[in-house]
Amino acid sequence: MSTRRPILAANWKMHKTTGEALAFVEKFAPLVAEAGEVDIVLAPPFTALDRVGRAIGGSRVALAAQNVNPAEQGAYTGEISSAMLVDVGCSYTIVGHSERRALYGETDAFIAAKAASLLSAGIRPIVCVGETLEEREAGRLEEVVGGQLAGSLAEVGSDRVDDLVVAYEPVWAIGTGRTATPEMAQQVHAFIRARLCDRFGDGGRGIRIQYGGSVKPDNIAELMAQPDIDGGLVGGAGLDPESFARIVLFHARES
Ligand code: PGA
């Protein structure tokens, strides 16, 4: 178990209308009111950010967006800026999720610009990296994950490491029910930690690294027991208030 403050985030992806999102919060908030030393984050779709932000306002649950455009403002139809996310109360934002890299062709340079824009607006980026099964089997894990890290964090200054969260999500474990074993995950987290320390010096030791990919109430504890796993980025199991509360609370009991 690490000494870094654990961070459990639910990434709702393209799920939940505002009504469904508010129903989740109503059930979830009381379940985690007594959680210990842990950061709890909900990442609803853009359309529910404002309402969810209001519903969790003043509670210990933080709000995240799932994406951002790095430009300040302008002719970018369909896009949302960091200032707009600040406006609705986001304190975190996910960038570089594998679905965005794969489905929308996002490059490391674009992700780096997003992270920089968020940091200058006062929002903490959750920067995702992870290899496909094909890349892992070809022995390219370190090249791929190392390359994504270097590229996506290119614009983060050493003075901002406290505001940075990294998520390791092996693509083959996302939504497949196939979790990396805690040992497999730890191996990659240790590699990421080493790269973060190369890049940021001692500050790299304080950066929280979440694991993502089929995190469930019954596997979170063994994942969190690993020295370099500091949290979870949860998709499917984060859609249900009781299941996400069990993920948050199980850890809180352990800490
Ligand atoms: P999953 O998704 O928990 O459904 O595997 C994780 C993610 O994509 O963040």
mmCIF file of N, CA and C in Angstrom, residues 10-13 15-19 21-22 25 41-57 61-68 80-94 118 123:
data_model
loop_
_atom_site.group_PDB
_atom_site.id
_atom_site.type_symbol
_atom_site.label_atom_id
_atom_site.label_comp_id
_atom_site.label_asym_id
_atom_site.label_seq_id
_atom_site.Cartn_x
_atom_site.Cartn_y
_atom_site.Cartn_z
ATOM 1 N N ALA A 10 -14.958 7.240 -11.044
ATOM 2 C CA ALA A 10 -15.894 6.528 -11.922
ATOM 3 C C ALA A 10 -15.995 7.293 -13.232
ATOM 4 N N ASN A 11 -15.642 6.614 -14.319
ATOM 5 C CA ASN A 11 -15.744 7.183 -15.653
ATOM 6 C C ASN A 11 -17.026 6.639 -16.279
ATOM 7 N N TRP A 12 -18.021 7.486 -16.371
ATOM 8 C CA TRP A 12 -19.324 7.009 -16.863
ATOM 9 C C TRP A 12 -19.390 6.880 -18.378
ATOM 10 N N LYS A 13 -18.367 7.364 -19.072
ATOM 11 C CA LYS A 13 -18.364 7.293 -20.538
ATOM 12 C C LYS A 13 -19.686 7.868 -21.077
ATOM 13 N N HIS A 15 -22.814 7.291 -20.801
ATOM 14 C CA HIS A 15 -23.931 6.689 -20.082
ATOM 15 C C HIS A 15 -24.575 7.742 -19.178
ATOM 16 N N LYS A 16 -25.834 7.619 -18.967
ATOM 17 C CA LYS A 16 -26.661 8.364 -18.015
ATOM 18 C C LYS A 16 -27.139 9.732 -18.530
ATOM 19 N N THR A 17 -28.451 9.862 -18.531
ATOM 20 C CA THR A 17 -29.102 11.160 -18.715
ATOM 21 C C THR A 17 -28.934 11.926 -17.402
ATOM 22 N N THR A 18 -29.349 13.191 -17.385
ATOM 23 C CA THR A 18 -29.206 13.934 -16.122
ATOM 24 C C THR A 18 -30.040 13.281 -15.013
ATOM 25 N N GLY A 19 -31.224 12.814 -15.368
ATOM 26 C CA GLY A 19 -32.070 12.175 -14.358
ATOM 27 C C GLY A 19 -31.399 10.947 -13.768
ATOM 28 N N ALA A 21 -28.219 10.359 -13.735
ATOM 29 C CA ALA A 21 -27.016 10.786 -13.015
ATOM 30 C C ALA A 21 -27.385 11.265 -11.604
ATOM 31 N N LEU A 22 -28.465 12.019 -11.512
ATOM 32 C CA LEU A 22 -28.876 12.534 -10.203
ATOM 33 C C LEU A 22 -29.362 11.411 -9.295
ATOM 34 N N VAL A 25 -26.306 9.893 -7.774
ATOM 35 C CA VAL A 25 -25.710 10.718 -6.710
ATOM 36 C C VAL A 25 -26.518 10.605 -5.424
ATOM 37 N N VAL A 41 -14.113 10.594 -7.086
ATOM 38 C CA VAL A 41 -14.342 11.430 -8.270
ATOM 39 C C VAL A 41 -15.407 10.794 -9.159
ATOM 40 N N LEU A 42 -16.343 11.609 -9.635
ATOM 41 C CA LEU A 42 -17.327 11.153 -10.620
ATOM 42 C C LEU A 42 -17.097 11.897 -11.930
ATOM 43 N N ALA A 43 -17.059 11.144 -13.036
ATOM 44 C CA ALA A 43 -16.891 11.749 -14.357
ATOM 45 C C ALA A 43 -18.115 11.465 -15.223
ATOM 46 N N PRO A 44 -19.149 12.290 -15.096
ATOM 47 C CA PRO A 44 -20.361 12.129 -15.919
ATOM 48 C C PRO A 44 -20.110 12.660 -17.335
ATOM 49 N N PRO A 45 -21.038 12.391 -18.253
ATOM 50 C CA PRO A 45 -20.929 13.031 -19.567
ATOM 51 C C PRO A 45 -21.122 14.547 -19.423
ATOM 52 N N PHE A 46 -20.682 15.303 -20.422
ATOM 53 C CA PHE A 46 -20.756 16.775 -20.357
ATOM 54 C C PHE A 46 -22.138 17.280 -19.965
ATOM 55 N N THR A 47 -23.182 16.642 -20.535
ATOM 56 C CA THR A 47 -24.542 17.147 -20.328
ATOM 57 C C THR A 47 -24.991 17.060 -18.869
ATOM 58 N N ALA A 48 -24.364 16.195 -18.083
ATOM 59 C CA ALA A 48 -24.791 16.039 -16.688
ATOM 60 C C ALA A 48 -23.837 16.743 -15.718
ATOM 61 N N LEU A 49 -22.763 17.360 -16.224
ATOM 62 C CA LEU A 49 -21.762 17.939 -15.310
ATOM 63 C C LEU A 49 -22.384 18.988 -14.377
ATOM 64 N N ASP A 50 -23.125 19.905 -14.959
ATOM 65 C CA ASP A 50 -23.646 21.008 -14.153
ATOM 66 C C ASP A 50 -24.557 20.491 -13.042
ATOM 67 N N ARG A 51 -25.491 19.631 -13.414
ATOM 68 C CA ARG A 51 -26.451 19.134 -12.414
ATOM 69 C C ARG A 51 -25.766 18.261 -11.370
ATOM 70 N N VAL A 52 -24.860 17.402 -11.809
ATOM 71 C CA VAL A 52 -24.157 16.551 -10.838
ATOM 72 C C VAL A 52 -23.274 17.424 -9.946
ATOM 73 N N GLY A 53 -22.625 18.414 -10.549
ATOM 74 C CA GLY A 53 -21.782 19.333 -9.766
ATOM 75 C C GLY A 53 -22.584 20.007 -8.665
ATOM 76 N N ARG A 54 -23.777 20.435 -8.992
ATOM 77 C CA ARG A 54 -24.623 21.077 -7.979
ATOM 78 C C ARG A 54 -25.027 20.068 -6.899
ATOM 79 N N ALA A 55 -25.352 18.858 -7.348
ATOM 80 C CA ALA A 55 -25.829 17.839 -6.397
ATOM 81 C C ALA A 55 -24.727 17.423 -5.417
ATOM 82 N N ILE A 56 -23.470 17.403 -5.871
ATOM 83 C CA ILE A 56 -22.389 16.979 -4.968
ATOM 84 C C ILE A 56 -21.686 18.172 -4.332
ATOM 85 N N GLY A 57 -22.116 19.373 -4.667
ATOM 86 C CA GLY A 57 -21.484 20.579 -4.132
ATOM 87 C C GLY A 57 -21.439 20.527 -2.616
ATOM 88 N N VAL A 61 -17.329 14.486 -2.653
ATOM 89 C CA VAL A 61 -17.189 13.900 -3.986
ATOM 90 C C VAL A 61 -16.805 14.998 -4.979
ATOM 91 N N ALA A 62 -15.774 14.727 -5.776
ATOM 92 C CA ALA A 62 -15.288 15.725 -6.735
ATOM 93 C C ALA A 62 -15.811 15.415 -8.136
ATOM 94 N N LEU A 63 -15.858 16.463 -8.958
ATOM 95 C CA LEU A 63 -16.412 16.364 -10.308
ATOM 96 C C LEU A 63 -15.292 16.342 -11.348
ATOM 97 N N ALA A 64 -15.455 15.464 -12.344
ATOM 98 C CA ALA A 64 -14.485 15.393 -13.442
ATOM 99 C C ALA A 64 -15.215 15.374 -14.769
ATOM 100 N N ALA A 65 -14.574 15.918 -15.803
ATOM 101 C CA ALA A 65 -15.056 15.743 -17.175
ATOM 102 C C ALA A 65 -14.257 14.603 -17.792
ATOM 103 N N GLN A 66 -14.736 14.141 -18.944
ATOM 104 C CA GLN A 66 -14.082 12.996 -19.608
ATOM 105 C C GLN A 66 -13.190 13.429 -20.761
ATOM 106 N N ASN A 67 -13.190 14.725 -21.049
ATOM 107 C CA ASN A 67 -12.439 15.219 -22.203
ATOM 108 C C ASN A 67 -12.446 16.734 -22.150
ATOM 109 N N VAL A 68 -11.566 17.364 -22.920
ATOM 110 C CA VAL A 68 -11.536 18.821 -23.028
ATOM 111 C C VAL A 68 -10.870 19.177 -24.352
ATOM 112 N N ILE A 80 -15.485 21.680 -25.956
ATOM 113 C CA ILE A 80 -15.675 22.262 -24.621
ATOM 114 C C ILE A 80 -14.291 22.666 -24.087
ATOM 115 N N SER A 81 -14.172 23.871 -23.547
ATOM 116 C CA SER A 81 -12.858 24.355 -23.079
ATOM 117 C C SER A 81 -12.658 24.119 -21.579
ATOM 118 N N SER A 82 -11.414 24.286 -21.136
ATOM 119 C CA SER A 82 -11.103 24.161 -19.706
ATOM 120 C C SER A 82 -11.884 25.179 -18.885
ATOM 121 N N ALA A 83 -11.990 26.406 -19.389
ATOM 122 C CA ALA A 83 -12.713 27.445 -18.629
ATOM 123 C C ALA A 83 -14.180 27.041 -18.431
ATOM 124 N N MET A 84 -14.770 26.384 -19.433
ATOM 125 C CA MET A 84 -16.158 25.933 -19.314
ATOM 126 C C MET A 84 -16.278 24.841 -18.245
ATOM 127 N N LEU A 85 -15.233 24.034 -18.129
ATOM 128 C CA LEU A 85 -15.250 22.964 -17.117
ATOM 129 C C LEU A 85 -15.076 23.543 -15.714
ATOM 130 N N VAL A 86 -14.239 24.569 -15.609
ATOM 131 C CA VAL A 86 -14.103 25.265 -14.318
ATOM 132 C C VAL A 86 -15.458 25.851 -13.932
ATOM 133 N N ASP A 87 -16.113 26.423 -14.919
ATOM 134 C CA ASP A 87 -17.400 27.082 -14.720
ATOM 135 C C ASP A 87 -18.446 26.158 -14.094
ATOM 136 N N VAL A 88 -18.421 24.861 -14.451
ATOM 137 C CA VAL A 88 -19.414 23.937 -13.882
ATOM 138 C C VAL A 88 -18.864 23.160 -12.692
ATOM 139 N N GLY A 89 -17.660 23.525 -12.243
ATOM 140 C CA GLY A 89 -17.165 22.956 -10.985
ATOM 141 C C GLY A 89 -16.289 21.728 -11.102
ATOM 142 N N CYS A 90 -15.696 21.494 -12.274
ATOM 143 C CA CYS A 90 -14.796 20.333 -12.406
ATOM 144 C C CYS A 90 -13.481 20.590 -11.693
ATOM 145 N N SER A 91 -13.014 19.621 -10.945
ATOM 146 C CA SER A 91 -11.668 19.755 -10.390
ATOM 147 C C SER A 91 -10.699 18.757 -11.024
ATOM 148 N N TYR A 92 -11.206 17.774 -11.753
ATOM 149 C CA TYR A 92 -10.373 16.827 -12.498
ATOM 150 C C TYR A 92 -10.939 16.693 -13.911
ATOM 151 N N THR A 93 -10.108 16.222 -14.834
ATOM 152 C CA THR A 93 -10.604 15.860 -16.174
ATOM 153 C C THR A 93 -9.735 14.740 -16.746
ATOM 154 N N ILE A 94 -10.408 13.734 -17.294
ATOM 155 C CA ILE A 94 -9.704 12.607 -17.921
ATOM 156 C C ILE A 94 -9.228 13.042 -19.309
ATOM 157 N N LEU A 118 -5.651 22.303 -19.046
ATOM 158 C CA LEU A 118 -6.348 22.026 -17.778
ATOM 159 C C LEU A 118 -5.549 22.575 -16.598
ATOM 160 N N ILE A 123 -7.393 22.817 -13.174
ATOM 161 C CA ILE A 123 -8.042 21.495 -13.137
ATOM 162 C C ILE A 123 -6.960 20.424 -13.193
#
